[in-house]
mmCIF file of C-alpha atoms in Angstrom:
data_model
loop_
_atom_site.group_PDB
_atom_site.id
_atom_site.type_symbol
_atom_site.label_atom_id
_atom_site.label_comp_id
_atom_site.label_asym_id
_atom_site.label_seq_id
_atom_site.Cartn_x
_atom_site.Cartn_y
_atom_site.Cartn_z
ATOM 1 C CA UNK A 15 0.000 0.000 0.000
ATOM 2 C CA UNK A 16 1.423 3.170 -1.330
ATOM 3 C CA UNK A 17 2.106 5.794 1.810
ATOM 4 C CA UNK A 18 -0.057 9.005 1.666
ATOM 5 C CA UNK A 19 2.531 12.596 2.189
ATOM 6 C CA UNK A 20 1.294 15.737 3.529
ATOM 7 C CA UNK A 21 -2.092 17.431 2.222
ATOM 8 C CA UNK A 22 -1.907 19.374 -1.481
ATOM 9 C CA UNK A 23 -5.492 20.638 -1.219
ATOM 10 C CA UNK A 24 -8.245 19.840 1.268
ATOM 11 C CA UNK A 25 -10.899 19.530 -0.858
ATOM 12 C CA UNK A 26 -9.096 18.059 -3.550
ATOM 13 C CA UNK A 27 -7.324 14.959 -1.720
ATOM 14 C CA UNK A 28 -4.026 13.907 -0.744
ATOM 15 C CA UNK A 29 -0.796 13.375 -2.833
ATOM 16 C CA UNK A 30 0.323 9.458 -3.692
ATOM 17 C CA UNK A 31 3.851 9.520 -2.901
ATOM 18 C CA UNK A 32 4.997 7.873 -6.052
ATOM 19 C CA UNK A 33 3.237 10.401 -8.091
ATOM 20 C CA UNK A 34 3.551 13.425 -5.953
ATOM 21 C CA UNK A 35 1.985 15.332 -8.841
ATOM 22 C CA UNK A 36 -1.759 13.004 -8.914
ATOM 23 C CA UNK A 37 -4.088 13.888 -6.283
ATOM 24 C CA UNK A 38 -5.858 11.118 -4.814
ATOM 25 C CA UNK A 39 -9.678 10.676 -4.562
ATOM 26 C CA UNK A 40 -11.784 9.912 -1.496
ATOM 27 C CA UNK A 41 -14.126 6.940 -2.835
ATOM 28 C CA UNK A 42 -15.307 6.287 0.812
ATOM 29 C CA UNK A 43 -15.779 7.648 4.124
ATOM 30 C CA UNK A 44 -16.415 4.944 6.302
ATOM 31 C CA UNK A 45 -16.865 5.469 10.405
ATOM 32 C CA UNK A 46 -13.847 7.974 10.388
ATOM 33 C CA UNK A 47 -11.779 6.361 8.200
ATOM 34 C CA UNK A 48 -11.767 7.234 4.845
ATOM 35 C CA UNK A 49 -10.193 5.303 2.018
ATOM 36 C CA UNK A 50 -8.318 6.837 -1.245
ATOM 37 C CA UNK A 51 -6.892 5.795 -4.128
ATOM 38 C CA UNK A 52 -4.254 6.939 -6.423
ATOM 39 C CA UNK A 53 -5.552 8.133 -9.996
ATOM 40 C CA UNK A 54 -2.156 7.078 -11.170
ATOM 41 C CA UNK A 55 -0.688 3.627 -10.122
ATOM 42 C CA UNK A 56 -4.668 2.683 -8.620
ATOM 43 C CA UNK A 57 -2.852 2.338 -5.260
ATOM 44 C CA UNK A 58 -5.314 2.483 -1.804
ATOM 45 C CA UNK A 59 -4.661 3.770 1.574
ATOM 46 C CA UNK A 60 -6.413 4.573 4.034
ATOM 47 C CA UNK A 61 -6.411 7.290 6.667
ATOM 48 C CA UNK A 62 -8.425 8.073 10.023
ATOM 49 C CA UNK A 63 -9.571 11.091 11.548
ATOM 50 C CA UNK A 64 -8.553 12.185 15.211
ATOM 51 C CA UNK A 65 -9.973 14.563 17.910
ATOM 52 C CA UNK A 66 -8.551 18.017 16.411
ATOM 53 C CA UNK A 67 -6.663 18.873 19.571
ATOM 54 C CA UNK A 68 -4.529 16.055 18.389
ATOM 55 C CA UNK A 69 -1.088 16.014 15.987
ATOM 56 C CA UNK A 70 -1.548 16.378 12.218
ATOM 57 C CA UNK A 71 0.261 12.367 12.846
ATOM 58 C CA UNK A 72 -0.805 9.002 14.403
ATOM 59 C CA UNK A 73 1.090 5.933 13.673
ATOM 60 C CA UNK A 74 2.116 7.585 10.517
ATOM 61 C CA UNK A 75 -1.431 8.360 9.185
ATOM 62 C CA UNK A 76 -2.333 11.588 7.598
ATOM 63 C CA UNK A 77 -5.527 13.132 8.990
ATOM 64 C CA UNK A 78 -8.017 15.592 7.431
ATOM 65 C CA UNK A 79 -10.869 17.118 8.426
ATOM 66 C CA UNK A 80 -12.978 18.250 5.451
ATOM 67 C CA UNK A 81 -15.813 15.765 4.790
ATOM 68 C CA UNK A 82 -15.959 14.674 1.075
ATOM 69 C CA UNK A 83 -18.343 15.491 -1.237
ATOM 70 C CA UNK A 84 -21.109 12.466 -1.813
ATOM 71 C CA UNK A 85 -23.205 13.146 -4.714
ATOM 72 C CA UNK A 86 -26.414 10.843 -5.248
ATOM 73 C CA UNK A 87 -29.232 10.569 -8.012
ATOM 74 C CA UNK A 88 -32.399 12.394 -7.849
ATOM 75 C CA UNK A 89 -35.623 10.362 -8.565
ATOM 76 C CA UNK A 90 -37.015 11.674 -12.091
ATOM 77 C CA UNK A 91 -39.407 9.100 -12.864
ATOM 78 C CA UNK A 92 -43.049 9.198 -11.390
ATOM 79 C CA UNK A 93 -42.684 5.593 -9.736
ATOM 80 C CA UNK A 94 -39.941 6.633 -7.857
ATOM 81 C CA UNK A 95 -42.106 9.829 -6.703
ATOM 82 C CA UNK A 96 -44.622 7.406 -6.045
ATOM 83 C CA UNK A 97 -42.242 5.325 -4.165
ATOM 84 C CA UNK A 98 -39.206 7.084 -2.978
ATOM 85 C CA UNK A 99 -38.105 4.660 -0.631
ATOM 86 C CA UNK A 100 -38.176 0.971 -2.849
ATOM 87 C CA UNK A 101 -35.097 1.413 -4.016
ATOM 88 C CA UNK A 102 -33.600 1.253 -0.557
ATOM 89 C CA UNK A 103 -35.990 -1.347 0.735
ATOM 90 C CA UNK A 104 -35.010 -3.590 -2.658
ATOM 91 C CA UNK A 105 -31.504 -3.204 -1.139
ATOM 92 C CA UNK A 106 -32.668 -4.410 1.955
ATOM 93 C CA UNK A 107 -34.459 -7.690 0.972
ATOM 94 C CA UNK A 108 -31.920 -8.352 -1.246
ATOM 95 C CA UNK A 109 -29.317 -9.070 2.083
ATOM 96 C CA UNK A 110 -32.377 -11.226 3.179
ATOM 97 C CA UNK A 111 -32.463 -13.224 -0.190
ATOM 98 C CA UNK A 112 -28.644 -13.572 -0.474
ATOM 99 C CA UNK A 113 -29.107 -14.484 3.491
ATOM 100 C CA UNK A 114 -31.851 -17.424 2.120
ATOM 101 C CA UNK A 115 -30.654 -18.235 -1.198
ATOM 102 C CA UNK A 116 -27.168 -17.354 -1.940
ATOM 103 C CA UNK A 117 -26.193 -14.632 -4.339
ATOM 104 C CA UNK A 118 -26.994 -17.417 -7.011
ATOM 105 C CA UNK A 119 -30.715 -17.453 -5.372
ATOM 106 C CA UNK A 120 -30.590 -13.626 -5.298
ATOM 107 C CA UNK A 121 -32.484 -12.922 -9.118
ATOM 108 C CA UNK A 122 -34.250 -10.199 -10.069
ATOM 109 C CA UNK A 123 -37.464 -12.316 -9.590
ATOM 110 C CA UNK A 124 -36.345 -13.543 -6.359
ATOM 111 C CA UNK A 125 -36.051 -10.015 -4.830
ATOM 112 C CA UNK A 126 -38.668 -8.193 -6.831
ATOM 113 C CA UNK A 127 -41.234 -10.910 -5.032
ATOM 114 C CA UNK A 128 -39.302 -10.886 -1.382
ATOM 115 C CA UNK A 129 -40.308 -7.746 -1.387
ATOM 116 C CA UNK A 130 -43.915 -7.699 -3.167
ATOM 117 C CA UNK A 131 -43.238 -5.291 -5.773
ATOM 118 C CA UNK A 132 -43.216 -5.735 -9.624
ATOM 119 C CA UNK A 133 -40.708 -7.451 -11.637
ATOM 120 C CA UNK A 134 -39.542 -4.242 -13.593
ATOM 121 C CA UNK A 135 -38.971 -2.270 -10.326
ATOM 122 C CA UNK A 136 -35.544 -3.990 -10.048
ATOM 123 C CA UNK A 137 -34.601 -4.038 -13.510
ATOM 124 C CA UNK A 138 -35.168 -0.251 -13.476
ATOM 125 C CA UNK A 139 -33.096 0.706 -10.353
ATOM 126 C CA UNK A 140 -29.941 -1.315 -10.995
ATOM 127 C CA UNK A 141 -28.118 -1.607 -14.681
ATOM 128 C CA UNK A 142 -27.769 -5.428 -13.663
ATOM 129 C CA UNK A 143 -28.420 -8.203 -11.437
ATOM 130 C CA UNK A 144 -24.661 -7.877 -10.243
ATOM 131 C CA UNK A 145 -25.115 -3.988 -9.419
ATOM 132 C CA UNK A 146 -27.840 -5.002 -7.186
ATOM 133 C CA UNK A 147 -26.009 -8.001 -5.584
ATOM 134 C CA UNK A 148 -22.874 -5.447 -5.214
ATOM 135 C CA UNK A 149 -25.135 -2.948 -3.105
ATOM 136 C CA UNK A 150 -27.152 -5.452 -1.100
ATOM 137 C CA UNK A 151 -24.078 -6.239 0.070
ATOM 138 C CA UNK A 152 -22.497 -3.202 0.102
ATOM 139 C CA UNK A 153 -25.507 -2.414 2.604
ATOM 140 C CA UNK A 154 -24.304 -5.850 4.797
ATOM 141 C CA UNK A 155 -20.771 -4.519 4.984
ATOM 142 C CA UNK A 156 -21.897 -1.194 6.233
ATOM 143 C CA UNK A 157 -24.298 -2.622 8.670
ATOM 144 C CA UNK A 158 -21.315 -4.749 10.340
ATOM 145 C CA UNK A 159 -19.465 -1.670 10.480
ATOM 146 C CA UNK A 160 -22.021 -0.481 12.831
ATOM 147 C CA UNK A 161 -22.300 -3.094 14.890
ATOM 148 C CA UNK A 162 -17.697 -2.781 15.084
ATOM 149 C CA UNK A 163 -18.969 0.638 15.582
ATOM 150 C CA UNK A 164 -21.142 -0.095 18.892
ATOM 151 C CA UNK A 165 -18.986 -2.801 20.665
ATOM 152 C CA UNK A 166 -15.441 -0.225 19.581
ATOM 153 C CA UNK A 167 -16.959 3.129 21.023
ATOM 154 C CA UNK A 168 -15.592 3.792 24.111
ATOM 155 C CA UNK A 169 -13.211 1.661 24.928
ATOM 156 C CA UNK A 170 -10.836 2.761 27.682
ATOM 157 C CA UNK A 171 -8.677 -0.268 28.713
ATOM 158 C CA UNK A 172 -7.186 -3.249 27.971
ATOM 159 C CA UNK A 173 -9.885 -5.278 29.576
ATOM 160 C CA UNK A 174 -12.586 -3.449 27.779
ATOM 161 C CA UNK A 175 -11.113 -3.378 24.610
ATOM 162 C CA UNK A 176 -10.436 -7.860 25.079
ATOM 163 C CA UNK A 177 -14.247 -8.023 26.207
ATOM 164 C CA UNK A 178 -15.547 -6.216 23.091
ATOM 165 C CA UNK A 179 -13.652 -7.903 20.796
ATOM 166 C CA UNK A 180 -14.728 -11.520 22.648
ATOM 167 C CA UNK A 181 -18.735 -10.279 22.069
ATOM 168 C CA UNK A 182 -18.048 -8.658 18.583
ATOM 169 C CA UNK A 183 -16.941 -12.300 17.406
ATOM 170 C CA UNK A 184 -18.958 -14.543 19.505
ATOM 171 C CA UNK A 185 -22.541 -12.731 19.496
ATOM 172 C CA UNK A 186 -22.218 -10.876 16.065
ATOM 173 C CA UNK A 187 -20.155 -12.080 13.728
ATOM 174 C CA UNK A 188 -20.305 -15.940 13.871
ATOM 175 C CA UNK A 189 -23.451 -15.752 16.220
ATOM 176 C CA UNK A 190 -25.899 -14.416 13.472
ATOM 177 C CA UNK A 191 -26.096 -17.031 10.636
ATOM 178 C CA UNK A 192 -27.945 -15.530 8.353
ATOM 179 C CA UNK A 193 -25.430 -12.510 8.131
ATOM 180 C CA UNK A 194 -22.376 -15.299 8.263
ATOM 181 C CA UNK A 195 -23.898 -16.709 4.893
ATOM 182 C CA UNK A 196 -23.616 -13.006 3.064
ATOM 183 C CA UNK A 197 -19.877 -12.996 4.399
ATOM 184 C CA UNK A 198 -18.806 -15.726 3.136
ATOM 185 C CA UNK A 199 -20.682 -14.892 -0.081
ATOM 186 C CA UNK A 200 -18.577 -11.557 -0.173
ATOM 187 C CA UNK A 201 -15.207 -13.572 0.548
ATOM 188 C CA UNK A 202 -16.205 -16.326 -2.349
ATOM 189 C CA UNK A 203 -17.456 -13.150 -5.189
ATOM 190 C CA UNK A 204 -14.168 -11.520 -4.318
ATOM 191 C CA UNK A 205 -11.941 -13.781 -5.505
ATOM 192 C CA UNK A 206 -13.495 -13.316 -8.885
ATOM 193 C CA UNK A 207 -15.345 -10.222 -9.327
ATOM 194 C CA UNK A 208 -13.407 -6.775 -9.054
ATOM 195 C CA UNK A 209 -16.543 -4.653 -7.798
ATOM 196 C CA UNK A 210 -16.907 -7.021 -4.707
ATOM 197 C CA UNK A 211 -12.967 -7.240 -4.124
ATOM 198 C CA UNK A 212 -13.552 -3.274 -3.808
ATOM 199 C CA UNK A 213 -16.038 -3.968 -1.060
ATOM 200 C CA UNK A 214 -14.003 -6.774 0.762
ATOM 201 C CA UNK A 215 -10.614 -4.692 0.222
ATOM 202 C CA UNK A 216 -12.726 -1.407 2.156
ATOM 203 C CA UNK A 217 -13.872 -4.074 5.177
ATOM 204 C CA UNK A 218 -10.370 -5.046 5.673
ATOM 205 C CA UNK A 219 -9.007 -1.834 5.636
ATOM 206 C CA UNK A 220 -11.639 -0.420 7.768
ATOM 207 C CA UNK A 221 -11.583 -2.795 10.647
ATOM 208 C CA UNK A 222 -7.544 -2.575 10.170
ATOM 209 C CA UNK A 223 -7.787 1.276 10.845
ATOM 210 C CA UNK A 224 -10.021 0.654 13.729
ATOM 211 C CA UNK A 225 -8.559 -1.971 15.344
ATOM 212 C CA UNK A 226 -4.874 0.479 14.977
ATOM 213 C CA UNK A 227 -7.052 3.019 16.760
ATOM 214 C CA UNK A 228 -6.689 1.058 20.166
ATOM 215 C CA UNK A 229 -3.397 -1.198 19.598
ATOM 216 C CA UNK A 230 -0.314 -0.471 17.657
ATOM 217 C CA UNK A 231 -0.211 -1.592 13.843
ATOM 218 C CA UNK A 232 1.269 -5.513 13.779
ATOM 219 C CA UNK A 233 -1.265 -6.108 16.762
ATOM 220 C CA UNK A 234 -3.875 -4.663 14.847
ATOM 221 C CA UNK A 235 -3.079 -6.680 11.793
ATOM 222 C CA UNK A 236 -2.852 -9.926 13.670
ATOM 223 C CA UNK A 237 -6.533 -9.467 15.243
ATOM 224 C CA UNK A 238 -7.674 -8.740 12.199
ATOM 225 C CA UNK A 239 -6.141 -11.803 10.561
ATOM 226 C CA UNK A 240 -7.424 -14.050 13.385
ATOM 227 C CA UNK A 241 -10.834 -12.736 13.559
ATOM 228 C CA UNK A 242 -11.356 -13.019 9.557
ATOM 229 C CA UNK A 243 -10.222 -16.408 9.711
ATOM 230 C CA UNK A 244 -12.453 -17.723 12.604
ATOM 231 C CA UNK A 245 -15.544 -15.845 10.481
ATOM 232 C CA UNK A 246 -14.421 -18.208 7.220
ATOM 233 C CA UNK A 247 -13.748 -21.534 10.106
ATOM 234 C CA UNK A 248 -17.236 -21.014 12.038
ATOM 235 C CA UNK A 249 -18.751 -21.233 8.547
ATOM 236 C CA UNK A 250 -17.294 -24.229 7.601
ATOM 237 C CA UNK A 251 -17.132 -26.601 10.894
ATOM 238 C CA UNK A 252 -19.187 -27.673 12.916
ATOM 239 C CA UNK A 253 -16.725 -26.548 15.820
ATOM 240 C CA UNK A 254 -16.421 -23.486 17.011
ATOM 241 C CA UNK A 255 -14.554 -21.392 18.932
ATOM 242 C CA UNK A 256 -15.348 -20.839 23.046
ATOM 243 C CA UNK A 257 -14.851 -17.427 24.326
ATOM 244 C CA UNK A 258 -12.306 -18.309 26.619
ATOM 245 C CA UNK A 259 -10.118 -20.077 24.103
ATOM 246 C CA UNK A 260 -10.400 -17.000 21.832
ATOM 247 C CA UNK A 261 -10.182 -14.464 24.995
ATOM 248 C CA UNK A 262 -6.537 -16.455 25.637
ATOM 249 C CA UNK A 263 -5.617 -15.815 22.068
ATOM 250 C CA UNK A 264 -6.370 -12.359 22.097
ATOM 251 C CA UNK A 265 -4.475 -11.472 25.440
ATOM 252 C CA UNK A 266 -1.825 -12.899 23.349
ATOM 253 C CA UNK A 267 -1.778 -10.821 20.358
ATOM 254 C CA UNK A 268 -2.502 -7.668 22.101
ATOM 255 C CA UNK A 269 0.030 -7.200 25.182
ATOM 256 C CA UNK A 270 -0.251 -4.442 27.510
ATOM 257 C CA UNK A 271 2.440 -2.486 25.519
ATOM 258 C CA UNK A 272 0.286 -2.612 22.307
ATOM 259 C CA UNK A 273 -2.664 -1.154 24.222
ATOM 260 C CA UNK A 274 -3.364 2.453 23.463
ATOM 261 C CA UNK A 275 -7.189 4.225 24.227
ATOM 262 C CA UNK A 276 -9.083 5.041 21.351
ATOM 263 C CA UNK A 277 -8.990 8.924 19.820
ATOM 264 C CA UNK A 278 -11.124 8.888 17.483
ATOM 265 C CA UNK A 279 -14.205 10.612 16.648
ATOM 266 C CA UNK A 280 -17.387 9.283 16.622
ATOM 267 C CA UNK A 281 -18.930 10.107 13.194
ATOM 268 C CA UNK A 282 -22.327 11.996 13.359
ATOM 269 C CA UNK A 283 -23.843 10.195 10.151
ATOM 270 C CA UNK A 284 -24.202 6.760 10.765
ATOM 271 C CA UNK A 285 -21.740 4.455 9.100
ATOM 272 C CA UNK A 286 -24.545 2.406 6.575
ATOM 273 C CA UNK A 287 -25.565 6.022 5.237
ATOM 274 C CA UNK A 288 -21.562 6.820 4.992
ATOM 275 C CA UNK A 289 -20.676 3.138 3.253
ATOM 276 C CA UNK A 290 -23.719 3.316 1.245
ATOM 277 C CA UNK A 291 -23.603 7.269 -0.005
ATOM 278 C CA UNK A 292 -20.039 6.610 -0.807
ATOM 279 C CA UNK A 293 -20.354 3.660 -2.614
ATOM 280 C CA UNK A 294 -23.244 5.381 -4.980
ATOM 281 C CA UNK A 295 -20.626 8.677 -5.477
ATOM 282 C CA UNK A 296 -18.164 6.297 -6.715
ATOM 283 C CA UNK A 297 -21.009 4.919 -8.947
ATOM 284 C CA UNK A 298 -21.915 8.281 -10.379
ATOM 285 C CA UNK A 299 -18.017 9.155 -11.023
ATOM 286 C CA UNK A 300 -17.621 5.921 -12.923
#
């Protein structure tokens, strides 16, 4: 990942380091952390916002303040005046189909009767079956950042910090099943499909920058790795990890010398509207 120098323009971006002359983009703003990358070489980075009382630095991460522009599409036609909010309520079911059926269960048809609305409705709000299947779970992925959101905010110790991340993967990442199935999902399209390795690549650099904000970087990186990997194991056996086994194994990877209280700012707009607003700018610019 390509390091991120000082700021050329606030509104503009920041400056890749290997092409100090191409601004860099913000295509998300995600729950503080906000994720850029490089108009020339297509590198990513991403970068967290602190209290402003706090240095311009942290960990070696630039910081700005300015939000980002998010752009979205206006309703022209008269159904969607009729019906302003089906497009986000097709979203919606279509997690709960995915959930049910698998992306491969996930059809136009499928969704358009999940949610007891006409056929054409989803062939008019999304170019293709894959657009839709990209923002249902585009909607999943923000709606986990939430919950890292909840269990993350105000942390102010060690002991917390262990306790949060025990109930984050016991109770809501492998403890809801239907939401484990559109994980995995994500993990399997990624491997193949660019537009959902964009969506896995921001989860993983999200929860990276939040785990950093509470342990120094190689812990971060190894919680990260061991939590992603129980996700995949808990889908796939019919063992699973105990909280006190993983408790042991996280007391492990994050010392007391790693420990560091969270600075961050809670963002006012909630992180589904951020993931999802951000996901439809990048839409409009493409």
């Amino acid at each position: 990942m390509t390091a991120l120098s000082e700021w050329a323009a606030p509104t503009a971006g920041a400056v890749c380091t290997s092409h100090p002359c191409t601004y860099v983009h913000v295509h998300s703003y995600i729950m503080g952390v906000r994720l850029y990358t490089c108009q020339s070489c297509g590198s990513r980075a991403s970068l967290v916002d602190l209290e402003p009382s706090d240095v311009p630095r942290h960990r070696g991460v630039v910081t700005m303040r300015k939000e980002p522009r998010v752009t979205t599409r206006p309703a022209v036609s008269k159904q969607g005046q009729r019906d302003p909010g089906r497009r986000d309520r097709l979203v919606d079911v279509a997690v709960e189909v995915i959930a049910e059926r698998g992306v491969a269960g996930a059809t136009h048809r499928a969704v358009a009767e999940a949610a007891g609305v006409p056929l054409g409705s989803t062939t008019y709000y999304f170019k293709s079956l894959e657009d839709l299947h990209a923002e249902a779970i585009t909607r999943h992925a923000a709606n986990i950042f939430g919950v890292f959101q909840a269990r993350l905010e105000g942390v102010r110790s060690r002991e917390q910090l262990l306790d949060s991340l025990v109930d984050l993967v016991i109770e809501d990442l492998t403890g809801d099943k239907r939401g484990l199935v559109v994980t995995i999902e994500l993990y399997a399209l990624a491997t193949r499909k660019a537009a959902f390795f964009d969506i896995a690549d921001d989860w993983v650099r999200v929860t990276q920058a939040l785990f950093e904000l509470h342990m120094d970087e190689e812990a971060a990186q190894a919680v990260n790795a061991l939590i992603e990997g129980i996700v995949i194991h808990s889908a796939l056996s019919s063992t699973h990890i105990t909280s006190q086994h993983l408790r042991r194994q996280l007391e492990q990877l994050v010392p007391n010398a790693s420990f560091s209280p969270s600075r961050a700012t809670v963002p006012s707009t909630p992180v589904s509207e951020q993931l999802v607003a951000a996901r439809a700018a990048a839409q409009d610019q493409g």
